[in-house]
C-alpha cells in the first residue's frame, strides 16, 4: 500500500456529528477517549472541524432540520473521509423509524450527496466502546483495501 | 560562509529540525499519555499524521483570500527553517556567528505566529478571524518579556548580540549560573509555552471553543506544513533557550554531549508537563499575566544583570 | 401551610371560576377550568409560590386539554390546571404573559398540537423543522404520517399491522 494510504490507516482523525441522537452514543464515544479504552493508541484524535477529519462519527437518526446540515458537513470534510454510523439510530433510525420528525438514516442522507461514500455501521444502543473501536478498526481495514 | 555551504546548512538544519521536531512531538504525546495513565500513540505517529495530511485534498473556501491562505504556512515554515539553520550553525561553530544573530533568530521566530495570524485572517471564516485576533493579542503580550529575558544572556556574554559570544562566555570566565539568568530562563520558558501554542496559552487554537481558530479552514498539505512548522518550533525554541540562557550545546566530549541533550530534553519535558497540568486561560487573563506578571519579572532580571555586570 | 390549607384557599378564592376541583392521591390536586379563566387561575397559583414544572397537552375529541403542572415543593404537592381549548379554534390565553418561564413550553404545544396562545410575547415556531408545513400538527390523533414525511417510504396508516400479519404468514 502506498504511503498516503498507510498514513490514513495509522492516523484517522475523527469529527463527531450528532444529528439527532439522545446523547447515549455520544457519551460512549467520549468513553473511548478515556484511559480505559484510549483510542489515541490507534492515532485517533478528536478534531474541532470537519476539514481536519478523516472519519465522521455520526450518531442519531437524521432529523429534518439536520439533513441539509449533515450533507454540508460531509461535503466540507476533506476527502478521503469515511463515515462511521454509531448506534442503532444511526444505522437505521432505530425505534424512530416511522416518526414524523425523521428525514432518514445518515447513510441514505449522505449517499444523496456522494453515492460512493464509505460508510461503516456500529450497531448497539448504545454500542459499547469495545464495539466502537472494533467497528472503527474494521472500517479502516476496508478503507485501506478500497483505496489501494 | 559561501553560498554552497549555506544551502547545505539550510538543508541539513531543516531535515534535522523536522526529524527532531516530529520525534519531540511524539515525546509530547507519550508524556501526556503517561500523565493521564494511558498508553499513547506509537513512535511513528507524527510521521503518519504528516503522511496522511499530505494525501488529503486541499480545500480553499470561497470567501478566503487565496494567496494569503496558501502562502501563510509556507512563510512560517521558511522562517523556522532559517532560524534552525542559524542555531545549528552557531552551536556547531561559535566563531561562525555574526553580529546581531540573536536578534535575527528572535525576529524570525515571530514569523510562524504571524503566519498563523495571516492564515486565520485569510480564511474567510469568523472562527479564523477570532483565532487570528487572539493570536495577535498573544504575540503583543509575550514578545516583550521574551526579548527582555534574553537581555541577561546578552549582558553575560559581554554586552553582545552575537550568539557565538554568548555560548563562549561561560568558558571565558563569566558565571554560567546567575540569578538574573535563572529568572530570565523561567520567563522565557513561559513565553515559549505561548509561542508553541500549548496549554495554558493555546487560546488561538482552542479546539473546543472556536473550532480550531486560525486552523479552522485548513486541510491537506497546507495543514501538514503548519503541523511540521509547529513540530520544528518544538525543537527550535527549547534549543534557543538552552543556547542563550543555559550555556549552549557542546559536543566536545561524551559528558558534555550528554549534558547538552539532557538540558534540552528537560526543557521539552517541563513544557509538556506544564501543558498537562493546567487549564486553558482566557485571552484577557493571558494578557494580564504577560504584561503585569512576566514583564516586571523580566525587568527585575535585566536590572539584576545590569547591577551584576557593573564593575 | 399544608395541602388541605392550600386546597381550601383555592376553593375560597377561585371556587366560582373552576369547573372542577379534584384531589387524587395525597400529593395531587387537579383543577379543571374553562378557557376564559385559565390565565387567572394560572396567575393565582404562580403568585402563591407554585413552580411551573411543565405543561402537557392531550388531544380530546372536542377540545385540546392543556395541563399546567405547578409544584409546591414545600408542601409536597403538585397542582395541575387543566385548561380546555375548544376545537376548532383551540385558543387559550398565553401564561407566558404572566411569567417568561412558560414561553417555551407553550411554543412547543403550539407547534405540536396546534393550540393558539393569545398574547404570547414570542409566538415563533420552536421545535418543528423550518420546512414543516403550516397547519399540520403531528401529535394530533388525526395526523396522517404518509402525507407529511419525506423518508420516501410508502406506508399506510395500518402499516404496523400489515407487517405483523405478513411476518406471521411467513411462519
Coordinates of C-alpha atoms in Angstrom, one line a residue:
Chain A
X1 CA 0.0 0.0 0.0
X2 CA 1.3 3.5 -0.7
X3 CA 2.4 5.8 2.0
X4 CA -0.7 8.0 1.8
X5 CA -3.0 5.1 2.5
X6 CA -0.6 3.9 5.2
X7 CA -0.9 7.4 6.8
X8 CA -4.7 7.3 6.6
X9 CA -4.9 4.0 8.3
X10 CA -2.5 4.9 11.1
X11 CA -3.8 8.3 11.8
X12 CA -7.5 8.7 11.4
X13 CA -8.7 11.9 12.8
X14 CA -12.4 11.8 13.9
X15 CA -15.0 14.5 13.9
X16 CA -18.2 13.9 15.9
X17 CA -21.5 14.8 14.4
X18 CA -24.7 14.4 16.4
X19 CA -27.6 14.7 14.0
X20 CA -30.4 13.8 16.4
X21 CA -29.1 11.4 19.0
X22 CA -30.3 11.1 22.6
X23 CA -26.6 11.6 23.6
X24 CA -26.1 8.0 24.8
X25 CA -23.9 7.2 21.9
X26 CA -22.1 10.5 22.3
X27 CA -21.2 9.5 25.9
X28 CA -19.9 6.1 24.7
X29 CA -17.8 7.9 22.1
X30 CA -16.4 10.1 24.8
X31 CA -15.7 7.0 26.9
X32 CA -13.4 5.8 24.1
X33 CA -11.1 8.7 24.7
X34 CA -10.7 7.9 28.4
X35 CA -7.7 6.0 29.7
X36 CA -9.5 2.7 29.9
X37 CA -10.1 2.4 26.1
X38 CA -7.7 5.0 24.8
X39 CA -8.3 5.3 21.1
X40 CA -5.3 7.6 20.8
X41 CA -3.3 4.3 20.6
X42 CA -4.6 4.0 17.0
X43 CA -3.8 7.6 16.3
X44 CA -7.4 8.7 16.6
X45 CA -7.8 12.3 17.8
X46 CA -11.0 14.3 18.1
X47 CA -10.6 17.3 15.8
X48 CA -12.6 20.5 16.1
X49 CA -13.5 21.0 12.4
X50 CA -14.7 18.7 9.6
X51 CA -11.9 20.0 7.4
X52 CA -9.3 18.1 9.5
X53 CA -11.5 14.9 9.7
X54 CA -10.8 11.5 8.2
X55 CA -13.8 9.9 9.8
X56 CA -17.2 11.4 10.7
X57 CA -18.7 9.7 13.7
X58 CA -22.4 10.2 13.1
X59 CA -24.8 9.5 16.0
X60 CA -28.5 9.6 15.8
X61 CA -31.0 9.4 13.0
X62 CA -31.2 12.4 10.8
X63 CA -33.9 14.9 11.8
X64 CA -35.5 17.1 9.1
X65 CA -33.6 20.1 10.5
X66 CA -30.2 18.2 10.5
X67 CA -30.5 16.7 7.0
X68 CA -29.1 19.7 5.0
X69 CA -26.5 20.3 7.7
X70 CA -25.2 16.8 7.7
X71 CA -24.9 16.9 3.9
X72 CA -23.0 20.2 4.2
X73 CA -20.7 18.8 6.8
X74 CA -19.9 15.8 4.6
X75 CA -19.2 18.0 1.6
X76 CA -16.9 20.2 3.6
X77 CA -14.9 17.4 5.0
X78 CA -11.6 17.0 3.1
X79 CA -11.7 13.7 1.2
X80 CA -10.9 10.9 1.6
X81 CA -13.3 10.8 4.6
X82 CA -15.2 7.8 5.8
X83 CA -18.4 7.8 7.8
X84 CA -19.0 5.7 10.9
X85 CA -22.6 5.4 11.9
X86 CA -22.6 4.7 15.6
X87 CA -25.6 3.3 17.3
X88 CA -28.9 1.8 16.3
X89 CA -30.4 5.1 15.3
X90 CA -27.5 6.0 13.1
X91 CA -27.6 2.6 11.4
X92 CA -31.3 2.6 10.6
X93 CA -33.2 5.2 12.5
X94 CA -33.9 2.6 15.2
X95 CA -37.1 3.0 17.1
X96 CA -37.8 6.3 15.5
X97 CA -38.2 4.8 12.0
X98 CA -41.8 5.9 11.4
X99 CA -41.6 9.2 13.3
X100 CA -42.8 12.5 11.8
X101 CA -39.5 14.3 12.5
X102 CA -37.1 11.9 10.8
X103 CA -35.6 12.5 7.4
X104 CA -33.9 9.2 7.1
X105 CA -30.9 7.2 8.3
X106 CA -27.5 9.0 7.9
X107 CA -26.3 6.6 5.2
X108 CA -29.2 7.4 2.9
X109 CA -28.8 11.2 3.5
X110 CA -25.0 11.0 2.8
X111 CA -25.4 8.9 -0.3
X112 CA -27.6 11.6 -1.8
X113 CA -24.5 13.7 -1.8
X114 CA -21.9 11.1 -2.5
X115 CA -23.1 7.7 -3.8
X116 CA -19.6 6.2 -3.3
X117 CA -19.2 7.2 0.3
X118 CA -17.5 4.5 2.5
X119 CA -19.9 4.0 5.4
X120 CA -19.5 1.6 8.3
X121 CA -22.1 0.7 10.8
X122 CA -21.7 0.0 14.5
X123 CA -25.0 -1.2 16.0
X124 CA -25.9 -1.1 19.6
X125 CA -28.0 1.1 21.8
X126 CA -25.5 2.4 22.8
X127 CA -22.7 0.3 21.4
X128 CA -20.0 -0.4 23.9
X129 CA -16.7 1.4 23.4
X130 CA -15.1 -2.0 22.5
X131 CA -17.7 -2.3 19.7
X132 CA -17.0 1.2 18.5
X133 CA -13.2 0.5 18.4
X134 CA -13.8 -2.8 16.6
X135 CA -16.0 -1.1 14.1
X136 CA -13.5 1.7 13.5
X137 CA -10.6 -0.7 13.0
X138 CA -12.7 -2.8 10.6
X139 CA -13.7 0.3 8.7
X140 CA -10.1 1.4 8.4
X141 CA -9.0 -2.0 7.1
X142 CA -11.8 -1.9 4.5
X143 CA -10.8 1.6 3.5
X144 CA -7.2 0.6 3.0
X145 CA -8.3 -2.2 0.8
X146 CA -10.7 0.0 -1.1
X147 CA -8.1 2.8 -1.7
X148 CA -5.2 0.5 -2.6
Chain B
X1 CA 30.4 31.3 4.5
X2 CA 29.9 30.7 0.8
X3 CA 26.6 30.0 -0.9
X4 CA 27.1 26.3 -1.3
X5 CA 27.8 25.8 2.4
X6 CA 24.9 28.0 3.4
X7 CA 22.5 26.0 1.3
X8 CA 23.9 22.8 2.6
X9 CA 23.5 24.1 6.2
X10 CA 19.9 25.1 5.5
X11 CA 19.2 21.6 4.1
X12 CA 20.8 19.8 6.9
X13 CA 19.3 22.0 9.6
X14 CA 15.8 21.7 8.2
X15 CA 16.0 18.0 7.8
X16 CA 17.4 17.7 11.3
X17 CA 14.8 20.1 12.8
X18 CA 11.9 18.2 11.1
X19 CA 13.1 14.8 12.3
X20 CA 13.9 16.1 15.8
X21 CA 10.6 18.0 15.9
X22 CA 8.5 15.1 14.9
X23 CA 10.3 12.9 17.5
X24 CA 9.7 15.6 20.1
X25 CA 6.0 15.7 19.1
X26 CA 5.9 12.0 19.9
X27 CA 7.6 12.7 23.2
X28 CA 4.9 15.3 23.9
X29 CA 2.0 12.8 23.2
X30 CA 3.7 10.0 25.1
X31 CA 4.4 12.0 28.2
X32 CA 0.8 13.3 28.0
X33 CA -0.5 9.8 27.8
X34 CA 1.7 8.7 30.7
X35 CA 0.5 11.6 32.9
X36 CA -3.1 10.6 32.0
X37 CA -2.4 6.8 32.7
X38 CA -2.9 5.9 29.1
X39 CA -0.8 4.0 26.6
X40 CA -0.5 6.7 23.9
X41 CA 0.4 6.5 20.2
X42 CA 3.4 4.6 18.7
X43 CA 6.7 6.3 17.9
X44 CA 5.9 6.8 14.2
X45 CA 2.6 8.6 14.9
X46 CA 3.6 12.2 13.9
X47 CA 5.1 10.8 10.7
X48 CA 1.8 9.0 10.0
X49 CA -0.1 12.3 10.7
X50 CA 2.0 14.2 8.2
X51 CA 1.8 11.4 5.6
X52 CA -1.9 11.3 5.9
X53 CA -2.3 15.1 5.7
X54 CA -0.2 15.2 2.6
X55 CA -2.6 12.7 1.0
X56 CA -5.8 14.7 1.6
X57 CA -7.3 17.3 -0.7
X58 CA -6.7 21.0 -0.2
X59 CA -9.9 22.9 0.1
X60 CA -9.7 26.7 -0.3
X61 CA -13.0 28.3 0.9
X62 CA -14.8 30.6 -1.5
X63 CA -14.6 33.5 0.9
X64 CA -10.9 33.1 1.6
X65 CA -8.1 35.2 0.3
X66 CA -6.4 32.5 -1.8
X67 CA -2.8 34.0 -1.7
X68 CA -2.6 34.7 1.9
X69 CA -4.4 31.4 2.8
X70 CA -1.9 29.3 0.9
X71 CA 1.2 31.3 1.4
X72 CA 0.9 31.7 5.2
X73 CA 2.0 28.1 6.1
X74 CA 4.9 28.2 3.7
X75 CA 6.2 31.6 5.1
X76 CA 6.1 30.2 8.6
X77 CA 7.9 27.1 7.6
X78 CA 10.6 29.0 5.8
X79 CA 11.3 31.3 8.7
X80 CA 11.6 28.4 11.1
X81 CA 14.0 26.6 8.8
X82 CA 16.3 29.7 8.6
X83 CA 16.2 30.1 12.4
X84 CA 17.0 26.4 12.8
X85 CA 19.9 26.8 10.4
X86 CA 21.3 29.8 12.3
X87 CA 21.1 27.9 15.6
X88 CA 22.7 24.8 14.2
X89 CA 25.5 26.7 12.6
X90 CA 26.2 28.7 15.7
X91 CA 26.2 25.7 18.0
X92 CA 28.5 23.7 15.7
X93 CA 30.9 26.5 15.3
X94 CA 30.5 29.5 17.6
X95 CA 33.0 31.6 15.5
X96 CA 30.6 31.4 12.6
X97 CA 28.1 33.7 14.4
X98 CA 27.6 37.2 13.1
X99 CA 26.7 40.4 15.0
X100 CA 23.0 40.5 15.7
X101 CA 22.2 36.9 15.0
X102 CA 20.4 36.6 18.3
X103 CA 18.1 39.4 17.2
X104 CA 17.7 37.8 13.8
X105 CA 16.7 34.5 15.4
X106 CA 14.1 36.2 17.7
X107 CA 12.7 38.1 14.8
X108 CA 12.5 35.0 12.6
X109 CA 10.7 33.1 15.3
X110 CA 7.9 35.6 15.5
X111 CA 7.1 34.9 11.9
X112 CA 5.5 31.5 12.4
X113 CA 3.0 33.1 14.8
X114 CA 2.4 35.9 12.3
X115 CA 1.8 33.2 9.7
X116 CA -0.9 31.8 11.9
X117 CA -2.5 35.2 12.2
X118 CA -2.4 35.8 8.4
X119 CA -3.7 32.3 7.7
X120 CA -6.5 32.7 10.1
X121 CA -7.4 36.1 8.9
X122 CA -7.4 34.9 5.2
X123 CA -9.7 32.1 6.0
X124 CA -12.9 33.9 5.3
X125 CA -14.4 32.4 8.5
X126 CA -15.4 34.1 11.7
X127 CA -13.6 31.4 13.7
X128 CA -10.5 32.1 11.8
X129 CA -10.8 35.8 12.5
X130 CA -11.3 35.0 16.1
X131 CA -8.2 32.8 16.3
X132 CA -6.2 35.4 14.4
X133 CA -7.2 38.2 16.7
X134 CA -6.4 36.2 19.8
X135 CA -3.0 35.1 18.4
X136 CA -2.2 38.8 17.7
X137 CA -3.0 39.8 21.2
X138 CA -0.9 37.0 22.5
X139 CA 2.0 38.0 20.3
X140 CA 1.8 41.5 21.6
X141 CA 1.8 40.2 25.1
X142 CA 4.6 37.6 25.1
X143 CA 7.2 39.2 22.8
X144 CA 8.4 41.8 25.2
X145 CA 9.1 39.6 28.1
X146 CA 10.8 37.1 25.8
X147 CA 13.2 39.7 24.5
X148 CA 13.8 41.1 28.0
X149 CA 14.6 37.6 29.2
X150 CA 17.3 37.4 26.6
X151 CA 19.0 40.6 27.9
X152 CA 20.7 38.9 30.9
X153 CA 22.2 36.5 28.4
X154 CA 23.4 39.3 26.2
X155 CA 24.9 41.1 29.2
X156 CA 26.6 38.0 30.5
X157 CA 28.1 37.4 27.1
X158 CA 29.8 40.7 27.4
X159 CA 27.3 43.2 26.1
X160 CA 27.0 41.4 22.7
X161 CA 24.3 40.4 20.2
X162 CA 26.4 37.5 19.0
X163 CA 25.1 34.1 19.9
X164 CA 28.6 32.7 19.4
X165 CA 29.9 35.1 22.1
X166 CA 27.0 34.2 24.4
X167 CA 27.9 30.5 24.1
X168 CA 31.6 31.1 24.6
X169 CA 31.1 33.4 27.6
X170 CA 31.0 30.8 30.4
X171 CA 34.3 29.3 29.1
X172 CA 35.7 32.8 29.0
X173 CA 35.1 33.3 32.7
X174 CA 31.6 34.8 33.3
X175 CA 29.4 32.9 35.7
X176 CA 27.1 30.5 33.9
X177 CA 24.5 30.5 36.6
X178 CA 23.3 33.8 37.9
X179 CA 20.0 34.8 39.5
X180 CA 19.3 37.1 36.5
X181 CA 19.8 34.3 34.1
X182 CA 17.6 31.9 36.1
X183 CA 14.8 34.4 36.3
X184 CA 15.3 35.1 32.6
X185 CA 15.1 31.3 31.9
X186 CA 11.8 30.9 33.8
X187 CA 10.3 33.9 32.0
X188 CA 11.4 32.6 28.6
X189 CA 10.0 29.2 29.4
X190 CA 6.6 30.7 30.0
X191 CA 6.9 32.7 26.8
X192 CA 7.8 29.7 24.7
X193 CA 4.7 27.9 26.1
X194 CA 2.7 30.6 24.4
X195 CA 4.8 30.7 21.3
X196 CA 4.3 27.0 20.8
X197 CA 0.6 27.3 21.2
X198 CA 0.4 24.9 24.1
X199 CA -2.0 24.9 27.0
X200 CA -2.3 27.1 29.1
X201 CA -1.8 29.6 26.2
X202 CA -3.3 27.7 23.2
X203 CA -6.1 30.3 23.1
X204 CA -5.6 30.9 19.4
X205 CA -6.2 27.3 18.6
X206 CA -8.8 26.4 21.2
X207 CA -10.3 23.3 19.8
X208 CA -13.4 23.1 21.9
X209 CA -14.2 26.8 21.8
X210 CA -13.5 28.2 18.4
X211 CA -13.3 25.1 16.2
X212 CA -9.6 25.2 15.8
X213 CA -9.4 29.0 15.5
X214 CA -6.9 30.0 12.9
X215 CA -6.5 26.5 11.6
X216 CA -10.2 26.1 11.1
X217 CA -10.4 26.1 7.3
X218 CA -7.0 24.3 6.6
X219 CA -6.9 20.8 5.3
X220 CA -4.4 18.6 3.5
X221 CA -0.9 19.8 2.5
X222 CA -1.2 23.3 3.9
X223 CA -2.2 21.9 7.3
X224 CA 0.7 19.4 7.0
X225 CA 3.1 22.4 6.6
X226 CA 1.6 24.1 9.7
X227 CA 1.9 20.8 11.6
X228 CA 5.5 20.4 10.6
X229 CA 6.3 24.0 11.5
X230 CA 4.8 23.6 14.9
X231 CA 6.9 20.4 15.4
X232 CA 10.0 22.2 14.3
X233 CA 9.3 25.0 16.8
X234 CA 9.1 22.4 19.5
X235 CA 12.7 21.6 18.6
X236 CA 14.0 25.1 17.8
X237 CA 12.6 27.1 20.7
X238 CA 14.0 24.9 23.5
X239 CA 17.3 24.9 21.6
X240 CA 17.3 28.7 21.6
X241 CA 16.6 28.7 25.3
X242 CA 19.4 26.3 26.0
X243 CA 21.8 28.1 23.7
X244 CA 21.2 31.6 25.1
X245 CA 20.4 31.0 28.7
X246 CA 21.8 27.7 29.7
X247 CA 25.3 27.5 28.2
X248 CA 24.6 26.1 24.8
X249 CA 25.3 22.8 23.2
X250 CA 28.8 21.3 23.4
X251 CA 29.6 18.1 21.7
X252 CA 33.3 18.1 22.5
X253 CA 33.3 15.2 25.0
X254 CA 30.7 12.5 25.7
X255 CA 29.9 14.0 29.1
X256 CA 29.3 17.5 27.6
X257 CA 27.2 16.0 24.8
X258 CA 25.1 14.0 27.3
X259 CA 24.7 17.1 29.4
X260 CA 23.5 19.2 26.4
X261 CA 21.0 16.6 25.4
X262 CA 19.7 16.2 28.9
X263 CA 19.3 20.0 29.3
X264 CA 17.4 20.2 26.0
X265 CA 15.1 17.2 27.0
X266 CA 14.5 18.7 30.4
X267 CA 13.2 22.0 28.8
X268 CA 10.9 20.0 26.5
X269 CA 9.5 17.8 29.3
X270 CA 8.9 20.8 31.5
X271 CA 6.9 22.3 28.7
X272 CA 4.9 19.1 28.2
X273 CA 4.2 18.8 32.0
X274 CA 3.0 22.4 32.2
X275 CA 0.7 21.6 29.3
X276 CA -0.8 18.6 31.0
X277 CA -1.4 20.2 34.4
X278 CA -3.0 23.4 33.6
X279 CA -6.3 24.5 32.1
X280 CA -6.5 26.9 29.2
X281 CA -6.7 30.5 30.3
X282 CA -8.8 33.3 28.8
X283 CA -7.2 35.8 26.5
X284 CA -7.5 38.7 28.9
X285 CA -6.1 36.6 31.7
X286 CA -3.2 35.7 29.5
X287 CA -2.5 39.3 28.6
X288 CA -2.6 40.4 32.2
X289 CA -0.2 37.5 33.1
X290 CA 2.3 38.6 30.5
X291 CA 2.1 42.3 30.9
X292 CA 1.7 42.6 34.6
X293 CA 3.4 39.3 35.7
X294 CA 6.2 38.3 33.4
X295 CA 7.3 41.8 32.1
X296 CA 8.0 43.1 35.6
X297 CA 9.8 39.9 36.4
X298 CA 11.9 40.2 33.3
X299 CA 12.7 43.8 34.1
X300 CA 13.9 42.6 37.5
X301 CA 16.1 40.1 35.8
X302 CA 17.5 42.9 33.5
X303 CA 18.2 45.2 36.4
X304 CA 19.9 42.4 38.3
X305 CA 22.1 41.6 35.3
X306 CA 23.0 45.3 34.9
X307 CA 23.9 45.5 38.6
X308 CA 25.8 42.3 38.5
X309 CA 27.8 43.4 35.5
X310 CA 28.7 46.8 36.8
X311 CA 32.4 46.8 37.6
Chain C
X1 CA -49.4 25.6 55.4
X2 CA -50.3 22.2 54.1
X3 CA -52.2 20.6 51.2
X4 CA -55.6 21.0 52.9
X5 CA -55.0 24.6 53.6
X6 CA -53.9 25.3 50.1
X7 CA -57.0 23.5 48.7
X8 CA -59.3 25.4 50.9
X9 CA -57.6 28.7 49.9
X10 CA -58.1 27.8 46.2
X11 CA -61.7 26.8 46.8
X12 CA -62.4 30.1 48.6
X13 CA -60.7 32.4 46.2
X14 CA -61.4 30.7 42.9
X15 CA -64.3 28.4 43.5
X16 CA -66.6 30.1 41.1
X17 CA -64.1 30.1 38.3
X18 CA -63.3 26.4 38.5
X19 CA -65.3 23.8 36.6
X20 CA -63.9 21.1 38.9
X21 CA -61.5 20.6 41.8
X22 CA -60.3 17.0 42.4
X23 CA -57.9 15.6 44.9
X24 CA -56.5 12.4 43.6
X25 CA -53.9 10.9 45.8
X26 CA -52.0 12.5 48.7
X27 CA -49.8 14.7 46.5
X28 CA -52.0 15.6 43.5
X29 CA -54.7 18.2 43.0
X30 CA -56.5 18.8 39.7
X31 CA -58.3 22.0 38.8
X32 CA -60.4 22.0 35.6
X33 CA -61.0 25.4 34.1
X34 CA -62.8 26.9 31.1
X35 CA -60.6 28.8 28.7
X36 CA -61.7 32.3 29.8
X37 CA -60.5 31.7 33.4
X38 CA -57.2 29.8 32.6
X39 CA -55.0 32.9 32.8
X40 CA -56.4 34.0 36.2
X41 CA -56.1 30.6 37.8
X42 CA -52.5 30.2 36.5
X43 CA -51.6 33.6 37.8
X44 CA -53.1 32.8 41.2
X45 CA -51.0 29.6 41.6
X46 CA -47.9 31.3 40.3
X47 CA -48.2 34.1 42.8
X48 CA -48.8 31.6 45.7
X49 CA -45.4 30.2 45.0
X50 CA -46.2 27.4 42.6
X51 CA -43.3 26.5 40.3
X52 CA -44.4 25.6 36.7
X53 CA -42.7 22.2 36.2
X54 CA -44.0 21.6 32.7
X55 CA -47.2 21.8 30.7
X56 CA -48.7 18.9 28.7
X57 CA -51.4 18.7 26.1
X58 CA -54.0 16.0 25.3
X59 CA -56.0 15.7 22.1
X60 CA -59.5 15.0 23.3
X61 CA -62.5 14.6 20.9
X62 CA -64.0 18.1 21.3
X63 CA -61.2 20.1 22.9
X64 CA -57.4 20.0 23.5
X65 CA -56.6 19.9 27.1
X66 CA -53.6 21.9 28.1
X67 CA -52.4 20.9 31.6
X68 CA -50.1 23.2 33.6
X69 CA -48.4 21.4 36.4
X70 CA -47.4 23.5 39.4
X71 CA -45.1 22.1 42.1
X72 CA -45.4 23.4 45.6
X73 CA -42.2 21.9 46.8
X74 CA -42.5 23.0 50.4
X75 CA -45.9 21.4 50.7
X76 CA -45.0 18.3 48.7
X77 CA -48.0 18.9 46.4
X78 CA -48.4 19.2 42.6
X79 CA -51.4 21.2 41.5
X80 CA -52.5 20.6 37.8
X81 CA -54.6 23.2 36.0
X82 CA -56.4 21.5 33.1
X83 CA -57.4 24.2 30.7
X84 CA -59.7 23.3 27.8
X85 CA -59.1 24.8 24.4
X86 CA -62.2 24.0 22.4
X87 CA -61.9 22.9 18.8
X88 CA -61.9 24.0 16.0
X89 CA -60.3 27.3 17.2
X90 CA -58.2 25.9 20.0
X91 CA -57.4 29.2 21.7
X92 CA -56.1 29.9 25.1
X93 CA -54.6 32.9 26.9
X94 CA -50.8 32.6 27.0
X95 CA -49.5 32.1 30.5
X96 CA -46.2 33.5 29.2
X97 CA -47.8 36.9 29.6
X98 CA -47.5 36.3 33.4
X99 CA -44.1 34.9 33.7
X100 CA -41.5 34.1 30.9
X101 CA -40.9 30.5 32.2
X102 CA -44.0 29.3 30.3
X103 CA -42.9 30.8 27.0
X104 CA -41.0 27.8 25.5
X105 CA -43.4 25.1 26.6
X106 CA -46.4 27.0 25.1
X107 CA -44.5 27.4 21.8
X108 CA -43.9 23.6 21.8
X109 CA -47.6 22.9 22.4
X110 CA -48.5 25.3 19.7
X111 CA -46.1 23.6 17.2
X112 CA -47.1 20.0 18.0
X113 CA -50.8 20.3 18.9
X114 CA -51.9 23.5 17.3
X115 CA -53.2 25.4 20.3
X116 CA -53.1 29.1 19.7
X117 CA -51.8 31.1 22.7
X118 CA -53.2 34.6 22.6
X119 CA -50.8 37.3 23.7
X120 CA -47.7 35.2 23.7
X121 CA -44.7 37.5 23.6
X122 CA -42.8 35.4 21.0
X123 CA -45.1 33.0 19.1
X124 CA -42.4 31.7 16.7
X125 CA -42.1 28.1 15.7
X126 CA -39.9 26.3 18.2
X127 CA -39.2 22.6 17.5
X128 CA -40.6 21.7 14.1
X129 CA -38.3 22.0 11.1
X130 CA -38.4 25.2 9.1
X131 CA -39.8 23.4 6.1
X132 CA -42.6 21.7 8.0
X133 CA -45.9 22.8 6.5
X134 CA -48.1 25.2 8.4
X135 CA -51.3 23.9 9.9
X136 CA -50.1 20.3 10.2
X137 CA -49.9 19.2 13.9
X138 CA -48.0 15.9 14.3
X139 CA -49.3 15.0 17.8
X140 CA -53.0 15.3 16.9
X141 CA -54.8 12.0 16.6
X142 CA -55.9 12.7 13.0
X143 CA -52.3 13.4 11.8
X144 CA -51.6 11.2 8.8
X145 CA -47.9 10.2 8.6
X146 CA -47.7 9.2 5.0
X147 CA -48.8 12.6 3.7
X148 CA -46.2 14.5 5.7
X149 CA -43.0 12.7 5.7
X150 CA -40.1 12.7 3.3
X151 CA -38.5 9.5 4.3
X152 CA -39.6 8.3 0.9
X153 CA -41.2 5.1 2.1
X154 CA -44.7 4.4 1.1
X155 CA -46.5 3.4 4.3
X156 CA -50.2 3.2 5.1
X157 CA -51.9 4.1 8.4
X158 CA -52.1 0.4 9.5
X159 CA -48.5 -0.2 8.3
X160 CA -47.6 -1.9 11.6
X161 CA -50.4 -4.4 11.5
X162 CA -49.6 -5.3 7.9
X163 CA -46.0 -6.0 8.8
X164 CA -47.0 -8.3 11.7
X165 CA -49.5 -10.2 9.6
X166 CA -47.0 -10.8 6.8
X167 CA -44.4 -12.0 9.4
X168 CA -47.0 -14.4 10.8
X169 CA -47.9 -15.7 7.3
X170 CA -44.2 -16.4 6.6
X171 CA -44.2 -18.5 9.8

